[in-house]
Each structure stands twice: as C-alpha cells, then as structure tokens.
Amino acid sequence: MQVEPTALRLPKLDARLSAIASLVRPGVRCADIGTDHGHLIAWLAASGRILSGFACDINRKPLDKAACSLSEYGVSDRVKLILCDGLSGLHPGEVDDIVIAGMGGDLIWEILSTQSWTRDPALRFLLQPMTKTERLRRSLWENGFDILREEPAEAGGFPYTVLQTAYTGKVRHPSQIEAYTGLLWQDSRPAAINYLEKVTRQVREKVEGLSASAQNREEYMSYRTLLTELESRCKK
Ligand SMILES: C[S@@+](CC[C@H](N)C(=O)[O-])C[C@H]1O[C@@H](n2cnc3c(N)ncnc32)[C@H](O)[C@@H]1O
C-alpha cells in the first residue's frame, strides 16, 4: 500500500507576516522579538525556511501563546522560548536574522540600538513598524544601518512596510522625503502606491494641523514642501 506524504501543516500568515517571512534568509537562525502569538516563528520553522529559532517576548502571556503555536505545528524542539526585554535574552553569535515587528518605530529602534553587538554587518534585521516609520528610517541611516530592501504589504485594509536592514557603518542624513518614503519612493507595486497614499494623507493632516498655528512657520513650510512632493508622486 502506498502511503501519501502528509501535507505540511503551517500557521496561516496574513500579507504583513508573509512579507516579513519573505525577507528572512533561508537556512538561518532567526529570533522573533515580541513574538506574541508566535505564528511567524512557527511558520518559519515548520516550513523549513529557518534552521532554528528564538521566540522572545517581554510578557509571560504572549510567550505562553507562542508555546502553544510551536507545539501545535511540531517545532517546539527547534524554537527556544525566552522571556526577556528586547534582545537582552540573546547572546551575540547565536542568531543571524532578527525580526522586530508590530511595534512602534521608536520602540523598535530602542530595542535594536540598546545592544552593541547589533553593529555586525553579517546580521539582518527585519523591522515592521506600526507607527513613526520615518523616525525609524532616520535613526537607522543616521547611525550606520542601511536599508537593503523594503517590502510593502496590505493586510486588513492597512498598508505596511517591512524593512530589511544591516549595519554598514556608513552614516547618512536623509531628506524628509527619503525618511517618509524610504525605498518605496521608486516602487510601483500596488501595495507600495497604497503605502505612499497613506503617508500622503498623514502628512496632509500634519500640514493642516500646523497651518492653524503661526508659531511653527518653518516646520509648516517644510511639511508643505514634503506634501507637494508626495502628491506629485502619487499622481504618477
Ligand atoms: C502587537 S504585538 C506584535 C506581535 C507580532 N510581532 C506581530 O507583528 O504580529 C507586540 C508584542 O511585543 C511584545 N513586546 C513589547 N515590548 C517588548 C520588548 N521591549 N521586548 C520584547 N517584547 C516586547 C508584547 O508583549 C507583544 O506580545
């Protein structure tokens, strides 16, 4: 009797988590910081994309949820659970790719910049900010990290971007438009266009808020220029 191979059982990832997964290098040791439900790291391990993993979270409850996901998809032996703040539970040299997703841009930068061992060009960081993405891009560039790729994604009607970054030591000071649009400025995929439209709406709101106050003339003018650039990009 012929035995049919069992279909690979994998957690369902939405487009945002799939975009992150697509930027993780095959065969690496990967850490998911702020893992919560643990779906991403369970998918990466169960699909065979990564060699081994770490599921890290600052809170016990999410880590318990992640433990259930790892067990459900049969990868508890290849993914270690760590209760820790940011990268503090990891040792330099034991990971290759690090995911920090679903948090604000400032917190992502704080987590990434606190440990000095992150300044290693061999490491890759997959960052998916929910807010303040322009501040995250600026912090990265101004502190010697480069953005190698950006992957736009739309999930639940919201546009997101995922940044693949690495330390190069080369410092650069981005313009406003670079900080706000990153590598998506030149990207003509529908998800990138929708992301740029979201940024344009946010900047328009900022300009409207600033125009009410005469004190912020310089800031107003700089955001006005940024808005004009964004509007002309979105019309193309
Ligand atoms: C909104 S969830 C994001 C879950 C998942 N990464 C995603 O993108 O779907 C944020 C998670 O990060 C965890 N978290 C917040 N601050 C953290 C920190 N400093 N270190 C580790 N985990 C943290 C929270 O406990 C929570 O489980």
Coordinates of N, CA and C and ligand atoms in Angstrom, one line a residue:
M1 N 0.8 -1.2 0.0 CA 0.0 0.0 0.0 C 0.9 1.3 0.0
Q2 N 0.5 2.2 -0.9 CA 1.3 3.4 -0.9 C 0.8 4.4 0.1
V3 N 1.8 5.0 0.8 CA 1.4 6.0 1.9 C 1.6 7.4 1.3
E4 N 0.5 8.1 1.3 CA 0.6 9.5 0.8 C 1.4 10.4 1.8
P5 N 2.3 11.2 1.3 CA 3.0 12.1 2.3 C 2.1 13.0 2.9
T6 N 2.3 13.2 4.2 CA 1.4 14.2 5.0 C 1.6 15.6 4.5
A7 N 0.6 16.3 4.3 CA 0.7 17.7 3.9 C 1.3 18.5 5.0
L8 N 2.2 19.4 4.7 CA 2.9 20.3 5.7 C 1.8 21.1 6.4
R9 N 1.7 21.1 7.7 CA 0.8 21.9 8.4 C 1.5 23.2 8.9
L10 N 0.9 24.3 8.4 CA 1.6 25.6 8.7 C 0.5 26.6 9.2
P11 N 1.0 27.5 10.1 CA 0.0 28.5 10.6 C -0.3 29.4 9.4
K12 N -1.5 30.0 9.4 CA -1.9 31.0 8.3 C -1.2 32.3 8.6
L13 N -0.5 32.9 7.6 CA 0.1 34.2 7.8 C -0.7 35.2 6.9
D14 N -1.0 36.4 7.5 CA -1.6 37.4 6.6 C -0.5 38.0 5.7
A15 N -0.8 39.0 4.9 CA 0.1 39.5 3.9 C 1.3 40.3 4.7
R16 N 1.0 40.8 5.8 CA 2.0 41.6 6.6 C 3.1 40.6 7.1
L17 N 2.6 39.5 7.7 CA 3.6 38.5 8.3 C 4.3 37.7 7.1
S18 N 3.5 37.5 6.0 CA 4.2 36.8 4.9 C 5.3 37.7 4.3
A19 N 5.1 39.0 4.3 CA 6.1 39.9 3.7 C 7.4 39.8 4.6
I20 N 7.2 39.7 5.9 CA 8.3 39.6 6.8 C 9.0 38.3 6.5
A21 N 8.2 37.2 6.5 CA 8.8 35.9 6.2 C 9.6 35.8 4.9
S22 N 9.1 36.6 3.9 CA 9.8 36.5 2.6 C 11.2 37.2 2.7
L23 N 11.4 38.0 3.7 CA 12.7 38.7 3.8 C 13.7 38.0 4.8
V24 N 13.3 36.9 5.4 CA 14.2 36.1 6.3 C 15.0 35.2 5.4
R25 N 16.3 35.2 5.6 CA 17.2 34.4 4.7 C 17.0 32.9 4.9
P26 N 16.9 32.1 3.9 CA 16.7 30.7 4.1 C 17.9 30.1 4.9
G27 N 17.6 29.1 5.8 CA 18.6 28.4 6.5 C 19.3 29.1 7.6
V28 N 18.7 30.2 8.1 CA 19.4 31.0 9.2 C 18.8 30.6 10.5
R29 N 19.5 31.1 11.6 CA 18.9 31.0 12.9 C 18.2 32.4 13.1
C30 N 17.0 32.3 13.5 CA 16.2 33.5 13.5 C 15.5 33.8 14.9
A31 N 15.5 35.0 15.3 CA 14.8 35.4 16.5 C 13.7 36.3 16.2
D32 N 12.5 36.1 16.9 CA 11.4 36.9 16.7 C 11.1 37.6 18.0
I33 N 11.4 38.9 18.0 CA 11.3 39.7 19.3 C 9.9 40.3 19.4
G34 N 9.2 40.0 20.5 CA 7.8 40.5 20.6 C 7.0 39.5 19.8
T35 N 7.2 38.2 20.0 CA 6.6 37.2 19.2 C 5.1 37.0 19.3
D36 N 4.6 37.4 20.5 CA 3.1 37.3 20.8 C 2.6 35.9 20.5
H37 N 1.7 35.8 19.5 CA 1.1 34.5 19.1 C 2.1 33.5 18.6
G38 N 3.3 33.9 18.2 CA 4.3 33.0 17.7 C 4.0 32.4 16.3
H39 N 3.1 33.0 15.6 CA 2.7 32.4 14.3 C 3.9 32.5 13.3
L40 N 4.5 33.6 13.3 CA 5.6 33.9 12.3 C 6.8 32.9 12.5
I41 N 7.2 32.8 13.8 CA 8.4 31.9 14.0 C 8.0 30.4 13.9
A42 N 6.7 30.1 14.2 CA 6.3 28.7 14.0 C 6.2 28.4 12.5
W43 N 5.8 29.4 11.7 CA 5.7 29.2 10.2 C 7.1 29.0 9.7
L44 N 8.0 29.9 10.1 CA 9.4 29.8 9.6 C 10.1 28.5 9.9
A45 N 9.8 28.0 11.1 CA 10.4 26.7 11.5 C 9.7 25.5 10.8
A46 N 8.4 25.5 10.8 CA 7.6 24.4 10.3 C 7.7 24.3 8.8
S47 N 7.9 25.4 8.1 CA 8.1 25.4 6.6 C 9.5 25.0 6.2
G48 N 10.4 25.0 7.2 CA 11.8 24.6 6.9 C 12.6 25.8 6.4
R49 N 12.0 27.0 6.4 CA 12.8 28.2 6.0 C 14.0 28.5 6.8
I50 N 13.8 28.2 8.2 CA 15.0 28.5 9.1 C 15.5 27.2 9.7
L51 N 16.7 27.3 10.2 CA 17.3 26.1 10.8 C 16.8 26.0 12.2
S52 N 16.8 27.1 12.9 CA 16.3 27.1 14.3 C 15.9 28.5 14.7
G53 N 15.2 28.6 15.8 CA 14.7 30.0 16.1 C 14.6 30.3 17.6
F54 N 14.3 31.5 17.9 CA 14.0 32.0 19.3 C 12.8 32.8 19.2
A55 N 11.8 32.5 20.2 CA 10.6 33.3 20.3 C 10.7 34.0 21.6
C56 N 10.9 35.4 21.4 CA 11.1 36.2 22.6 C 10.0 37.2 22.9
D57 N 9.6 37.3 24.1 CA 8.6 38.3 24.5 C 8.9 38.8 25.9
I58 N 8.5 40.1 26.1 CA 8.7 40.7 27.5 C 7.6 40.2 28.4
N59 N 6.5 39.7 27.9 CA 5.3 39.3 28.8 C 5.1 37.8 28.7
R60 N 4.7 37.3 29.9 CA 4.5 35.8 30.0 C 3.4 35.3 29.2
K61 N 2.2 36.1 29.2 CA 1.0 35.6 28.5 C 1.3 35.3 27.0
P62 N 1.8 36.3 26.3 CA 2.1 36.0 24.8 C 3.1 34.9 24.7
L63 N 4.0 34.7 25.6 CA 5.0 33.6 25.4 C 4.3 32.3 25.6
D64 N 3.3 32.2 26.5 CA 2.5 31.0 26.6 C 1.8 30.7 25.3
K65 N 1.2 31.8 24.7 CA 0.5 31.6 23.4 C 1.5 31.0 22.3
A66 N 2.7 31.6 22.3 CA 3.7 31.2 21.4 C 4.1 29.7 21.6
A67 N 4.1 29.3 22.9 CA 4.5 27.9 23.2 C 3.4 27.0 22.6
C68 N 2.1 27.4 22.7 CA 1.0 26.6 22.1 C 1.2 26.5 20.6
S69 N 1.5 27.6 19.9 CA 1.7 27.6 18.5 C 2.9 26.6 18.1
L70 N 4.0 26.7 18.8 CA 5.1 25.9 18.5 C 4.8 24.4 18.6
S71 N 4.0 24.1 19.7 CA 3.7 22.7 19.9 C 2.7 22.3 18.9
E72 N 1.7 23.1 18.5 CA 0.7 22.7 17.5 C 1.3 22.4 16.2
Y73 N 2.4 23.1 15.8 CA 3.0 22.9 14.5 C 4.3 22.0 14.6
G74 N 4.5 21.4 15.7 CA 5.5 20.4 15.9 C 7.0 21.0 15.8
V75 N 7.2 22.2 16.3 CA 8.5 22.8 16.2 C 9.1 23.2 17.5
S76 N 8.5 22.7 18.6 CA 9.0 23.1 19.9 C 10.5 22.8 20.2
D77 N 10.9 21.7 19.5 CA 12.3 21.3 19.7 C 13.3 22.2 18.9
R78 N 12.8 23.0 18.0 CA 13.7 23.9 17.2 C 13.6 25.4 17.4
V79 N 12.6 25.7 18.3 CA 12.5 27.1 18.6 C 12.4 27.3 20.1
K80 N 13.4 28.1 20.6 CA 13.5 28.3 22.1 C 12.7 29.5 22.5
L81 N 11.9 29.3 23.6 CA 11.1 30.4 24.1 C 12.0 31.2 25.2
I82 N 12.0 32.5 25.0 CA 12.8 33.3 26.0 C 11.9 34.5 26.5
L83 N 11.8 34.6 27.8 CA 11.1 35.7 28.4 C 12.1 36.8 28.7
C84 N 12.0 37.9 27.9 CA 13.1 38.9 28.0 C 12.6 40.2 27.4
D85 N 13.3 41.3 27.8 CA 13.1 42.6 27.2 C 14.0 42.8 26.0
G86 N 13.4 43.0 24.8 CA 14.2 43.2 23.6 C 15.1 42.1 23.3
L87 N 16.4 42.4 23.1 CA 17.4 41.5 22.7 C 18.2 40.9 23.9
S88 N 17.8 41.3 25.1 CA 18.6 41.0 26.3 C 18.7 39.5 26.6
G89 N 17.8 38.7 26.0 CA 17.9 37.3 26.3 C 18.7 36.5 25.3
L90 N 19.3 37.2 24.3 CA 20.1 36.6 23.2 C 21.5 36.9 23.4
H91 N 22.4 35.9 23.0 CA 23.8 36.1 23.1 C 24.4 36.4 21.7
P92 N 25.3 37.3 21.6 CA 25.9 37.6 20.3 C 26.4 36.3 19.6
G93 N 26.2 36.1 18.4 CA 26.7 34.9 17.7 C 25.7 33.8 17.6
E94 N 24.6 33.9 18.3 CA 23.7 32.7 18.3 C 22.5 32.9 17.3
V95 N 22.4 34.1 16.7 CA 21.3 34.4 15.7 C 21.9 35.0 14.4
D96 N 21.2 34.9 13.3 CA 21.6 35.6 12.1 C 20.6 36.6 11.7
D97 N 19.3 36.3 11.7 CA 18.2 37.2 11.3 C 17.4 37.5 12.5
I98 N 17.0 38.8 12.7 CA 16.2 39.2 13.9 C 15.0 39.9 13.4
V99 N 13.8 39.5 13.8 CA 12.5 40.1 13.4 C 12.1 41.0 14.6
I100 N 11.8 42.2 14.4 CA 11.1 43.1 15.4 C 9.9 43.7 14.7
A101 N 8.7 43.2 15.0 CA 7.6 43.6 14.2 C 6.4 43.9 15.0
G102 N 5.5 44.7 14.5 CA 4.2 45.0 15.1 C 4.3 46.0 16.3
M103 N 5.4 46.8 16.3 CA 5.6 47.7 17.4 C 5.8 49.1 16.8
G104 N 5.8 50.1 17.7 CA 6.1 51.5 17.2 C 7.6 51.6 16.7
G105 N 7.8 52.6 15.8 CA 9.1 52.8 15.3 C 10.2 53.1 16.3
D106 N 9.7 53.9 17.3 CA 10.7 54.3 18.4 C 11.1 53.1 19.3
L107 N 10.1 52.3 19.6 CA 10.5 51.1 20.4 C 11.4 50.1 19.6
I108 N 11.1 50.0 18.3 CA 11.9 49.1 17.5 C 13.4 49.6 17.5
W109 N 13.5 50.9 17.4 CA 14.9 51.5 17.4 C 15.6 51.3 18.7
E110 N 14.8 51.5 19.8 CA 15.3 51.3 21.1 C 15.8 49.9 21.3
I111 N 15.0 48.9 20.9 CA 15.4 47.5 21.1 C 16.7 47.2 20.2
L112 N 16.7 47.7 19.0 CA 17.8 47.4 18.1 C 19.1 48.1 18.5
S113 N 19.0 49.3 19.1 CA 20.2 50.1 19.3 C 20.8 49.9 20.7
T114 N 20.0 49.2 21.6 CA 20.5 49.1 23.0 C 21.7 48.1 23.1
Q115 N 21.7 47.1 22.3 CA 22.8 46.1 22.4 C 23.8 46.4 21.3
S116 N 25.1 46.6 21.8 CA 26.1 47.0 20.8 C 26.5 45.9 19.8
W117 N 26.2 44.6 20.1 CA 26.5 43.5 19.2 C 25.6 43.6 17.9
T118 N 24.6 44.4 17.9 CA 23.8 44.5 16.7 C 24.5 45.2 15.5
R119 N 25.7 45.9 15.9 CA 26.5 46.5 14.8 C 27.4 45.5 14.2
D120 N 26.8 44.5 13.6 CA 27.6 43.4 13.0 C 27.0 43.3 11.5
P121 N 27.8 43.6 10.5 CA 27.3 43.6 9.1 C 26.7 42.2 8.7
A122 N 27.1 41.1 9.4 CA 26.5 39.8 9.0 C 25.1 39.6 9.4
L123 N 24.6 40.4 10.4 CA 23.2 40.2 10.9 C 22.3 40.9 9.9
R124 N 21.0 40.4 9.9 CA 20.0 41.1 9.2 C 18.8 41.3 10.2
F125 N 18.2 42.5 10.1 CA 17.1 42.9 10.9 C 15.8 43.1 10.0
L126 N 14.8 42.4 10.4 CA 13.5 42.6 9.6 C 12.6 43.4 10.5
L127 N 12.4 44.6 10.1 CA 11.7 45.6 11.0 C 10.3 46.0 10.4
Q128 N 9.3 45.9 11.2 CA 7.9 46.2 10.7 C 7.3 47.1 11.7
P129 N 7.5 48.5 11.5 CA 6.9 49.4 12.4 C 5.4 49.7 12.1
M130 N 4.7 49.9 13.2 CA 3.3 50.3 13.1 C 3.1 51.8 13.0
T131 N 4.0 52.5 13.6 CA 3.9 54.0 13.6 C 5.4 54.5 13.5
K132 N 5.5 55.8 13.3 CA 6.8 56.6 13.3 C 7.8 55.9 12.4
T133 N 7.4 55.4 11.3 CA 8.4 54.7 10.4 C 9.4 55.7 9.9
E134 N 9.0 57.0 9.7 CA 10.0 58.0 9.2 C 11.1 58.2 10.2
R135 N 10.8 58.1 11.5 CA 11.8 58.3 12.6 C 12.7 57.1 12.6
L136 N 12.1 55.9 12.4 CA 12.9 54.7 12.4 C 13.9 54.7 11.2
R137 N 13.5 55.1 10.0 CA 14.4 55.1 8.9 C 15.5 56.1 9.2
R138 N 15.1 57.3 9.7 CA 16.2 58.3 10.0 C 17.2 57.8 11.0
S139 N 16.7 57.1 12.1 CA 17.6 56.6 13.1 C 18.5 55.6 12.5
L140 N 18.0 54.7 11.7 CA 18.9 53.7 11.1 C 20.0 54.3 10.3
W141 N 19.6 55.2 9.3 CA 20.6 55.8 8.4 C 21.6 56.7 9.2
E142 N 21.1 57.4 10.2 CA 22.0 58.3 10.9 C 22.9 57.6 11.8
N143 N 22.7 56.3 12.0 CA 23.5 55.5 13.0 C 24.2 54.3 12.3
G144 N 24.4 54.4 11.0 CA 25.3 53.4 10.3 C 24.6 52.2 9.8
F145 N 23.2 52.1 9.9 CA 22.5 51.0 9.4 C 22.0 51.4 8.0
D146 N 22.0 50.4 7.1 CA 21.4 50.7 5.8 C 20.1 49.9 5.6
I147 N 19.2 50.4 4.8 CA 18.0 49.7 4.4 C 18.3 49.0 3.1
L148 N 18.3 47.7 3.2 CA 18.7 46.9 2.0 C 17.5 46.7 1.1
R149 N 16.4 46.4 1.7 CA 15.1 46.2 0.9 C 13.9 46.7 1.7
E150 N 12.9 47.0 1.0 CA 11.6 47.3 1.7 C 10.5 46.5 0.9
E151 N 9.7 45.8 1.7 CA 8.6 45.0 1.1 C 7.3 45.6 1.6
P152 N 6.5 46.2 0.6 CA 5.2 46.7 1.1 C 4.2 45.5 1.2
A153 N 3.2 45.7 2.1 CA 2.2 44.7 2.2 C 0.9 45.4 2.7
E154 N -0.2 44.7 2.3 CA -1.5 45.3 2.8 C -2.3 44.2 3.5
A155 N -2.7 44.4 4.7 CA -3.4 43.4 5.5 C -4.6 44.1 6.2
G156 N -5.7 43.5 6.1 CA -6.9 44.1 6.8 C -7.2 45.5 6.3
G157 N -6.9 45.8 5.1 CA -7.1 47.1 4.5 C -6.1 48.1 4.9
F158 N -5.0 47.8 5.6 CA -4.0 48.7 6.0 C -2.7 48.4 5.3
P159 N -2.0 49.5 4.7 CA -0.7 49.3 4.1 C 0.4 49.3 5.2
Y160 N 1.3 48.5 5.0 CA 2.5 48.4 5.9 C 3.8 48.3 5.0
T161 N 4.9 48.5 5.7 CA 6.2 48.2 5.0 C 7.1 47.4 5.9
V162 N 7.9 46.6 5.4 CA 8.9 45.8 6.1 C 10.3 46.2 5.6
L163 N 11.1 46.5 6.6 CA 12.5 47.0 6.2 C 13.5 45.8 6.5
Q164 N 14.3 45.5 5.5 CA 15.4 44.6 5.8 C 16.6 45.4 5.9
T165 N 17.3 45.4 7.1 CA 18.4 46.3 7.3 C 19.6 45.6 7.9
A166 N 20.8 46.2 7.7 CA 22.0 45.7 8.2 C 23.0 46.8 8.6
Y167 N 23.8 46.6 9.5 CA 24.8 47.6 9.9 C 25.9 47.6 8.8
T168 N 26.2 48.9 8.3 CA 27.4 49.0 7.4 C 28.4 50.0 7.9
G169 N 28.0 50.8 8.9 CA 28.9 51.8 9.5 C 28.9 53.1 8.7
K170 N 28.2 53.1 7.5 CA 28.1 54.3 6.7 C 26.9 55.2 7.2
V171 N 27.3 56.4 7.6 CA 26.2 57.3 8.1 C 25.7 58.2 7.0
R172 N 24.4 58.3 7.0 CA 23.8 59.3 6.0 C 22.7 60.0 6.6
H173 N 22.5 61.3 6.2 CA 21.4 62.1 6.7 C 20.3 62.2 5.6
P174 N 19.2 61.6 5.8 CA 18.2 61.5 4.8 C 17.4 62.8 4.7
S175 N 16.9 63.1 3.5 CA 16.0 64.3 3.4 C 14.6 63.8 4.0
Q176 N 13.7 64.8 4.1 CA 12.4 64.5 4.6 C 11.7 63.4 3.8
I177 N 11.8 63.6 2.5 CA 11.1 62.7 1.6 C 11.6 61.2 1.7
E178 N 13.0 61.2 1.8 CA 13.6 59.8 2.0 C 13.2 59.2 3.3
A179 N 13.1 60.0 4.4 CA 12.7 59.4 5.7 C 11.3 58.9 5.6
Y180 N 10.4 59.6 4.9 CA 9.0 59.3 4.9 C 8.6 58.2 3.9
T181 N 9.4 58.0 2.9 CA 9.1 57.0 1.9 C 10.1 55.9 1.7
G182 N 11.3 56.1 2.2 CA 12.3 55.0 2.1 C 12.5 54.5 0.7
L183 N 12.6 53.2 0.6 CA 12.8 52.6 -0.8 C 11.5 52.4 -1.6
L184 N 10.4 52.8 -0.9 CA 9.1 52.6 -1.6 C 8.9 53.8 -2.6
W185 N 9.7 54.9 -2.5 CA 9.5 56.0 -3.4 C 9.5 55.6 -4.9
Q186 N 10.4 54.6 -5.2 CA 10.6 54.2 -6.6 C 9.8 52.9 -6.9
D187 N 9.0 52.5 -6.0 CA 8.3 51.2 -6.1 C 6.9 51.4 -6.7
S188 N 6.6 50.7 -7.8 CA 5.3 50.9 -8.5 C 4.3 49.8 -8.2
R189 N 4.7 48.9 -7.3 CA 3.7 47.8 -7.0 C 2.5 48.5 -6.2
P190 N 1.3 47.9 -6.4 CA 0.1 48.5 -5.8 C 0.2 48.7 -4.3
A191 N 0.8 47.7 -3.6 CA 0.9 47.9 -2.2 C 1.8 49.1 -1.8
A192 N 2.8 49.3 -2.6 CA 3.7 50.5 -2.4 C 3.0 51.8 -2.6
I193 N 2.2 51.8 -3.7 CA 1.4 53.0 -4.0 C 0.4 53.3 -2.9
N194 N -0.2 52.3 -2.4 CA -1.2 52.5 -1.3 C -0.5 52.9 0.0
Y195 N 0.7 52.4 0.2 CA 1.5 52.9 1.3 C 1.8 54.4 1.2
L196 N 2.3 54.8 0.0 CA 2.6 56.2 -0.2 C 1.4 57.1 -0.1
E197 N 0.2 56.6 -0.5 CA -1.0 57.3 -0.3 C -1.4 57.5 1.1
K198 N -1.1 56.5 1.9 CA -1.4 56.6 3.4 C -0.4 57.6 4.0
V199 N 0.8 57.6 3.6 CA 1.8 58.6 4.1 C 1.4 60.0 3.7
T200 N 0.9 60.1 2.5 CA 0.5 61.5 2.0 C -0.7 62.0 2.8
R201 N -1.7 61.1 3.2 CA -2.8 61.5 4.0 C -2.3 62.0 5.4
Q202 N -1.4 61.2 5.9 CA -0.8 61.6 7.3 C -0.1 62.9 7.3
V203 N 0.7 63.1 6.2 CA 1.4 64.4 6.1 C 0.4 65.6 5.9
R204 N -0.6 65.3 5.1 CA -1.7 66.3 4.8 C -2.3 66.8 6.1
E205 N -2.6 65.8 7.0 CA -3.2 66.1 8.3 C -2.3 66.9 9.2
K206 N -1.0 66.6 9.1 CA 0.0 67.3 9.8 C 0.1 68.7 9.4
V207 N 0.1 68.9 8.0 CA 0.1 70.3 7.5 C -1.1 71.1 7.9
E208 N -2.2 70.4 7.9 CA -3.5 71.1 8.3 C -3.4 71.6 9.7
G209 N -2.9 70.7 10.6 CA -2.7 71.0 12.0 C -1.8 72.1 12.2
L210 N -0.6 72.1 11.5 CA 0.4 73.2 11.7 C -0.1 74.5 11.1
S211 N -0.9 74.5 10.1 CA -1.3 75.8 9.4 C -2.1 76.6 10.4
A212 N -2.7 76.0 11.4 CA -3.5 76.8 12.3 C -2.7 77.6 13.2
S213 N -1.4 77.2 13.4 CA -0.5 77.9 14.3 C 0.6 78.7 13.6
A214 N 0.6 80.0 13.9 CA 1.6 80.9 13.2 C 3.0 80.7 13.7
Q215 N 3.1 80.1 14.9 CA 4.5 79.9 15.5 C 5.4 78.9 14.8
N216 N 4.7 77.9 14.2 CA 5.5 76.8 13.5 C 5.7 77.1 12.0
R217 N 6.0 78.3 11.7 CA 6.1 78.6 10.2 C 7.1 77.8 9.5
E218 N 8.3 77.6 10.1 CA 9.4 76.9 9.4 C 9.0 75.4 9.2
E219 N 8.5 74.9 10.3 CA 8.0 73.4 10.3 C 6.9 73.3 9.3
Y220 N 6.0 74.2 9.3 CA 4.9 74.2 8.4 C 5.4 74.2 6.9
M221 N 6.3 75.1 6.6 CA 6.8 75.2 5.2 C 7.5 73.9 4.8
S222 N 8.3 73.3 5.8 CA 9.0 72.0 5.4 C 8.0 70.9 5.1
Y223 N 6.9 70.8 5.9 CA 5.9 69.8 5.7 C 5.1 70.1 4.4
R224 N 4.9 71.4 4.1 CA 4.2 71.8 2.9 C 4.9 71.3 1.7
T225 N 6.3 71.5 1.7 CA 7.1 71.0 0.6 C 7.0 69.5 0.4
L226 N 7.1 68.8 1.6 CA 7.1 67.4 1.6 C 5.7 66.9 1.0
L227 N 4.6 67.6 1.4 CA 3.3 67.2 0.9 C 3.2 67.4 -0.6
T228 N 3.8 68.5 -1.1 CA 3.8 68.7 -2.6 C 4.5 67.6 -3.3
E229 N 5.7 67.2 -2.8 CA 6.4 66.1 -3.4 C 5.7 64.8 -3.4
L230 N 5.0 64.5 -2.2 CA 4.2 63.3 -2.1 C 3.1 63.3 -3.1
E231 N 2.4 64.4 -3.2 CA 1.2 64.5 -4.0 C 1.6 64.3 -5.5
S232 N 2.7 64.8 -5.9 CA 3.1 64.7 -7.3 C 3.5 63.2 -7.6
R233 N 4.1 62.5 -6.6 CA 4.5 61.1 -6.7 C 3.2 60.3 -6.9
C234 N 2.2 60.6 -6.0 CA 1.0 59.7 -6.1 C 0.2 59.9 -7.4
K235 N 0.4 61.1 -8.0 CA -0.4 61.3 -9.3 C 0.2 60.5 -10.4
K236 N 1.5 60.1 -10.3 CA 2.2 59.4 -11.4 C 1.6 58.1 -11.8
Ligands
LIG1 C1 1.4 43.9 18.9 S1 2.3 42.5 19.3 C2 3.2 42.1 17.8 C3 3.2 40.6 17.6 C4 4.0 40.2 16.4 N1 5.4 40.5 16.4 C5 3.3 40.7 15.1 O1 3.9 41.5 14.4 O2 2.2 40.2 14.8 C6 3.7 43.2 20.3 C7 4.4 42.2 21.2 O3 5.6 42.7 21.6 C8 5.8 42.4 22.9 N2 6.8 43.4 23.4 C9 6.5 44.8 23.7 N3 7.7 45.4 24.1 C10 8.6 44.4 24.1 C11 10.0 44.4 24.4 N4 10.6 45.5 24.9 N5 10.7 43.2 24.3 C12 10.1 42.1 23.9 N6 8.8 42.1 23.6 C13 8.1 43.2 23.7 C14 4.4 42.5 23.5 O4 4.3 41.8 24.8 C15 3.6 41.9 22.4 O5 3.5 40.5 22.6

